[in-house]
Coordinates of C-alpha atoms and ligand atoms in Angstrom, one line a residue:
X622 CA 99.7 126.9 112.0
X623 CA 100.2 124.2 115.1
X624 CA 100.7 120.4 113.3
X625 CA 98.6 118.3 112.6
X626 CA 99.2 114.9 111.8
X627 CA 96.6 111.5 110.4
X628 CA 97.0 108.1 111.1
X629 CA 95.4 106.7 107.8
X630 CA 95.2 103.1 108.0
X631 CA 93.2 100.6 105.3
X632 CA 91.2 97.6 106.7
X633 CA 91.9 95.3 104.1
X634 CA 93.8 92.8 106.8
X635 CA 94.8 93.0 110.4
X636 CA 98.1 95.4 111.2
X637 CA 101.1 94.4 111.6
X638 CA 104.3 95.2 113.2
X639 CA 105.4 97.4 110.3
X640 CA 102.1 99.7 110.2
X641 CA 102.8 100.0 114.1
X642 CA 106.1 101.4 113.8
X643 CA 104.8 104.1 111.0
X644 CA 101.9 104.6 112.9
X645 CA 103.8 105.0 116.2
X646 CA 106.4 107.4 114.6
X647 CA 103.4 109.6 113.5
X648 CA 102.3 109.4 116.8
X649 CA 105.8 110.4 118.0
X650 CA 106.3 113.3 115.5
X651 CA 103.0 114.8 116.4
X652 CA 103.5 114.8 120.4
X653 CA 106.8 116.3 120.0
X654 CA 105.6 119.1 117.9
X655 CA 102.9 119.7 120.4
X656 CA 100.5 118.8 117.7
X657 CA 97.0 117.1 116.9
X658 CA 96.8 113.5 115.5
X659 CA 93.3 112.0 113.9
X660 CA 92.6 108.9 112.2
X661 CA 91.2 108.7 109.4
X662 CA 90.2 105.4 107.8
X663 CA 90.9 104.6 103.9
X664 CA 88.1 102.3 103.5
X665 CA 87.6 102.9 99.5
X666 CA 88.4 99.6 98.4
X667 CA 85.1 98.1 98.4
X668 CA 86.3 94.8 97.3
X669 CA 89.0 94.6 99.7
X670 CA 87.5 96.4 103.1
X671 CA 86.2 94.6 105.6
X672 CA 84.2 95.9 108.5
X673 CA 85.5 93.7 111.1
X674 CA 88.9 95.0 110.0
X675 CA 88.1 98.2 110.6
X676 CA 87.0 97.5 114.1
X677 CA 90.1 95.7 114.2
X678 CA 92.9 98.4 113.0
X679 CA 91.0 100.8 115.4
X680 CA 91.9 98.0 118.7
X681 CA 95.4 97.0 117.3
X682 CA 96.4 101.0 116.9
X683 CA 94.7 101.5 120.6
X684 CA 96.4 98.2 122.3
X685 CA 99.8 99.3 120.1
X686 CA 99.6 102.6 122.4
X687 CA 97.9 105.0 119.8
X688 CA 96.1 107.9 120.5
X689 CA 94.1 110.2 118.5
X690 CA 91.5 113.2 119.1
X691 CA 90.0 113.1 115.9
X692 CA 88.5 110.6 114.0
X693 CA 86.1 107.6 113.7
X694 CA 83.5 107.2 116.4
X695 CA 85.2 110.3 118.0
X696 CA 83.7 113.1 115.6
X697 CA 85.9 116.0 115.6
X698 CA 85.6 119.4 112.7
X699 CA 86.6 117.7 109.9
X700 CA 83.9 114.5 109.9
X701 CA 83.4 112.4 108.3
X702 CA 86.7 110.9 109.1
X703 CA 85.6 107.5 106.9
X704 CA 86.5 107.9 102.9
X705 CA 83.7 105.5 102.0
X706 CA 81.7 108.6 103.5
X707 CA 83.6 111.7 101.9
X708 CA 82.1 111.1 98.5
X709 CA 80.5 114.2 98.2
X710 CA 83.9 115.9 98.9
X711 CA 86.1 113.8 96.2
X712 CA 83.6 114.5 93.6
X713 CA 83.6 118.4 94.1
X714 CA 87.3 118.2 94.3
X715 CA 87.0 116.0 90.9
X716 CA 84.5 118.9 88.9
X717 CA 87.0 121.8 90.2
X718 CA 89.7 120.0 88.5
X719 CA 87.1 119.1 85.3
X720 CA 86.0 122.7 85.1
X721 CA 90.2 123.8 85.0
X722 CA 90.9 121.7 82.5
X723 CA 93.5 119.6 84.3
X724 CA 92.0 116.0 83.8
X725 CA 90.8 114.3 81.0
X726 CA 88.5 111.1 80.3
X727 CA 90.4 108.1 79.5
X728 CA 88.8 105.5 77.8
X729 CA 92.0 102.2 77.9
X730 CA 94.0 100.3 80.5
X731 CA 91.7 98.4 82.7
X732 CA 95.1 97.4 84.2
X733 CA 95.9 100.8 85.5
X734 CA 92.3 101.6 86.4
X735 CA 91.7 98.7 88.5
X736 CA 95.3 99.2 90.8
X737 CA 94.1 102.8 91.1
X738 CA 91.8 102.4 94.2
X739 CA 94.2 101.5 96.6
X740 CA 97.9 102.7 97.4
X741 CA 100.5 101.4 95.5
X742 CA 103.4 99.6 96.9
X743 CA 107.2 98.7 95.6
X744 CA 106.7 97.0 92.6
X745 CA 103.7 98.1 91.4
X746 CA 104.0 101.3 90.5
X747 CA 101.5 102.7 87.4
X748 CA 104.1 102.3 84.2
X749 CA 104.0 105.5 82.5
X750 CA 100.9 106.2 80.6
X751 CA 101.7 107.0 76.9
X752 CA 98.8 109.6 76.8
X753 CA 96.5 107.9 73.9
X754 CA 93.5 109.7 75.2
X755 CA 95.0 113.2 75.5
X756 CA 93.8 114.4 72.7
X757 CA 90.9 113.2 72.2
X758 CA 87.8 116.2 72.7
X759 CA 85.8 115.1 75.7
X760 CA 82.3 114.3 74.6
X761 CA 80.7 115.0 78.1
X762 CA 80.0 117.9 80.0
X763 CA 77.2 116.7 82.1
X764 CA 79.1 116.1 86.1
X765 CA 77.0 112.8 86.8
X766 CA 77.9 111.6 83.1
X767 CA 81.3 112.4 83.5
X768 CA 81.7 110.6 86.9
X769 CA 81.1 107.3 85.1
X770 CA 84.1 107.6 82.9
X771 CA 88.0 107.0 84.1
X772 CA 89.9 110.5 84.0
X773 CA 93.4 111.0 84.4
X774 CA 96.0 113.7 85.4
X775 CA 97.5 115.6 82.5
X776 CA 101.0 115.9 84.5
X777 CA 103.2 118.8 83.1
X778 CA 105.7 117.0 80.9
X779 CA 109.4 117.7 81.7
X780 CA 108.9 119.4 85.2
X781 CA 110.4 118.4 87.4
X782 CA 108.7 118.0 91.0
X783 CA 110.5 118.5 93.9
X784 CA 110.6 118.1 97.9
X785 CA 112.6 117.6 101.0
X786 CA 111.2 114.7 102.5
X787 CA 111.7 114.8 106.7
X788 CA 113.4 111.3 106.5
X789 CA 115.0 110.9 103.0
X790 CA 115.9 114.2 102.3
X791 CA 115.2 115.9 98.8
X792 CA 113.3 113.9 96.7
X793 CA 112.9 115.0 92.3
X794 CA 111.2 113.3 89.4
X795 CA 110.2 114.5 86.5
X796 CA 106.8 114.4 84.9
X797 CA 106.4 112.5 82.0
X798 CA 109.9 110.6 82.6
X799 CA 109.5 109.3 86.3
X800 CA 105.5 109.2 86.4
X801 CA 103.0 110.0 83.5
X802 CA 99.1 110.8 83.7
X803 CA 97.8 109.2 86.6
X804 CA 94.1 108.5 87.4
X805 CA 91.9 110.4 89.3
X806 CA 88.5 108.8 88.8
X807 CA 87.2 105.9 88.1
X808 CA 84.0 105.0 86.4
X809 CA 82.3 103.3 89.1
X810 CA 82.2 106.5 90.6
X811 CA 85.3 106.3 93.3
X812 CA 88.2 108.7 93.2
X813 CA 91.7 107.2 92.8
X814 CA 93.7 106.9 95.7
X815 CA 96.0 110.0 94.9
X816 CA 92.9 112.0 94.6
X817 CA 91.2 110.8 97.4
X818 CA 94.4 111.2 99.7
X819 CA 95.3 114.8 98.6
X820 CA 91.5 115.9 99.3
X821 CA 91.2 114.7 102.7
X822 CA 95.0 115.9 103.9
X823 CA 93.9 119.4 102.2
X824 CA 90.4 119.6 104.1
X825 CA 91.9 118.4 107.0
X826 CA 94.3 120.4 107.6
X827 CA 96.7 118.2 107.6
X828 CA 100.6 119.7 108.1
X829 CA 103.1 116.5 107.9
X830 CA 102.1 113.3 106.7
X831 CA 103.8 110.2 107.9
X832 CA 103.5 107.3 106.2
X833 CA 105.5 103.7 104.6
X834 CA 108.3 104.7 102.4
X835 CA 106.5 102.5 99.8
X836 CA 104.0 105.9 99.3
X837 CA 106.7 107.9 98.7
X838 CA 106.6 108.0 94.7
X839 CA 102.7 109.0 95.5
X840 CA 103.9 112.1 96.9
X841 CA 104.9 113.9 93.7
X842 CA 101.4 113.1 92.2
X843 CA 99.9 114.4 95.2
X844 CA 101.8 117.4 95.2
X845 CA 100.6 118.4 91.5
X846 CA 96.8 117.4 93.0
X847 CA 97.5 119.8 96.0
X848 CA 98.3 122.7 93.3
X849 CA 95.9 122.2 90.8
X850 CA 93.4 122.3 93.8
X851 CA 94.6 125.5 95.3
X852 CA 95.6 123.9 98.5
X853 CA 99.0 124.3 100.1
X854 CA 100.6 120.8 100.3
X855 CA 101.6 119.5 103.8
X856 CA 105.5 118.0 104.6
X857 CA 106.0 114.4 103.9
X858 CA 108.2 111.8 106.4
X859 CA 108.5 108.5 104.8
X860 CA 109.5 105.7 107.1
X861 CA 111.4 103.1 106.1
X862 CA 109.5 99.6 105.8
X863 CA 109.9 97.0 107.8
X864 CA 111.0 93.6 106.4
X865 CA 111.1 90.1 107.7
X866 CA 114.1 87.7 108.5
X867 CA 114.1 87.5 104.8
X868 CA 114.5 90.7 103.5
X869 CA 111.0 90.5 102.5
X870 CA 108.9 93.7 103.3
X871 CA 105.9 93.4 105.9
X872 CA 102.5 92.6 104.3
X873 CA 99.3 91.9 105.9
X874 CA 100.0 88.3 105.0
X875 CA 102.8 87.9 107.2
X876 CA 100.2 86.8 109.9
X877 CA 102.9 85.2 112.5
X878 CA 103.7 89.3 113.0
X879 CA 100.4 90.9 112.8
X880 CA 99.4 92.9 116.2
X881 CA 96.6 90.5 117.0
X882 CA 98.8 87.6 117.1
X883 CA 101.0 89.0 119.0
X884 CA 99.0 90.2 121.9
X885 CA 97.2 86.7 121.5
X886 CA 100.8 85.4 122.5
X887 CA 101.0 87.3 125.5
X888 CA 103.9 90.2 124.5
X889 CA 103.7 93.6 125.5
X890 CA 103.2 96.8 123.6
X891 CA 105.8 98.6 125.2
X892 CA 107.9 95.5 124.5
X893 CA 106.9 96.0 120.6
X894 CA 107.6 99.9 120.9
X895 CA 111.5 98.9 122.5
Ligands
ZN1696 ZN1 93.3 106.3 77.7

């Protein structure tokens, strides 16, 4: 199988010199392995998505020296490459994993419910659920009903999931201790993050996923979604995160170091890339 390798930025603000370097060392990973790169945008977060950020990210990524084959605006096998249009695929993915068994409605924790749209970063990781609605008989069978509840993971207690990550080495946690049930869906109808991530790297195709090392405690979740589904699970390479004169880790609020700016000042890409 030849790699394949996603860019998968979110337009909730304009990129900055962080996303660049992950982006660019997916870039990098994929030429060297004689690979394919797409792009796929993770526009789920309705509340925080903006369209002129999507045209945005695509310009930054471009001017930043990035180049893809696949993806928005480009078309390519596995289209849409837009979540906010994969709906139809995250809810077949989400009745396969009703019909097994391996999710259940949850009816508490608007907290958790509400973070589960978009990837979580340091700090702010999902505290261990303590599994109040895992018992409880589901009272609907219907698919449409069922899409307007919250569902969650039921994570194999005291396994422990494993994985050599291409950057950091071998990586363990153990369900149950390190991570509990996650969410999946959410009532309004949107898949979680973790769910929406592991069905678009399974469908396409995706063989190493590069990404901020602030995904990688996603990865173990992702890896019991890529099971449960039946898919194989692609390698992970978490890069570390960039961080500011004070220690503090890139956001999109740090504006002074966002792409646009930059080029708006007149510097380089290739100076960036050095
Ligand atoms: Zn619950």
């Amino acid at each position: 199988m030849s790699y394949r390798g996603r860019l998968a930025p979110s337009p909730t603000g304009y990129l900055h010199l962080g996303h660049a370097r992950t982006f660019w060392t997916a870039q990098e990973r994929a030429r060297a392995a004689g690979g394919t790169l797409i792009l796929r945008n993770d526009d789920l977060d309705r509340a925080r998505c903006r369209p002129e950020f999507a045209t945005a990210m695509l310009e930054d990524l471009r001017w930043a020296g990035c180049a893809w084959s696949e993806g928005p605006g480009i078309g390519g096998p596995h289209a849409p490459y837009a979540q906010s249009e994969r709906l139809p695929q995250y809810r077949a993915a989400f009745e396969q994993l009703r019909m097994a068994g391996f999710i259940y409605p949850c009816a508490c924790s608007r907290q958790d419910v509400l973070r589960a749209l978009t990837a979580p970063h340091h700090g702010d990781e999902e505290p261990v659920y303590p599994g109040t609605c895992r018992l409880r008989s589901p009272a609907v069978s219907d698919h449409e009903a069922a899409l307007t509840q919250n569902w969650r993971f039921r994570v194999p207690d005291g396994e422990a999931v494993e994985f050599t990550d291409g950057h950091d080495g071998p990586q363990r946690a153990v369900a149950g201790v390190d991570f509990g049930d996650f969410l999946v869906w959410r009532k309004d109808g949107f898949p979680s993050y973790q769910l929406a991530c592991a069905v678009d790297d399974a469908a396409m195709q995706i063989t190493e996923v590069v990404r901020g090392a602030d995904l990688i405690t996603s990865t173990f979740r992702q890896l019991l979604l890529f099971r449960a589904l039946g898919c194989e699970a692609p390698a992970f390479f978490h890069c570390p995160l960039l961080t500011d004169e004070h220690g503090t880790r890139l956001a999109k609020r740090h504006d002074a170091l966002s792409l646009r700016t930059l080029r708006a000042e007149g510097r380089h890409a290739e100076e960036l890339r050095g």
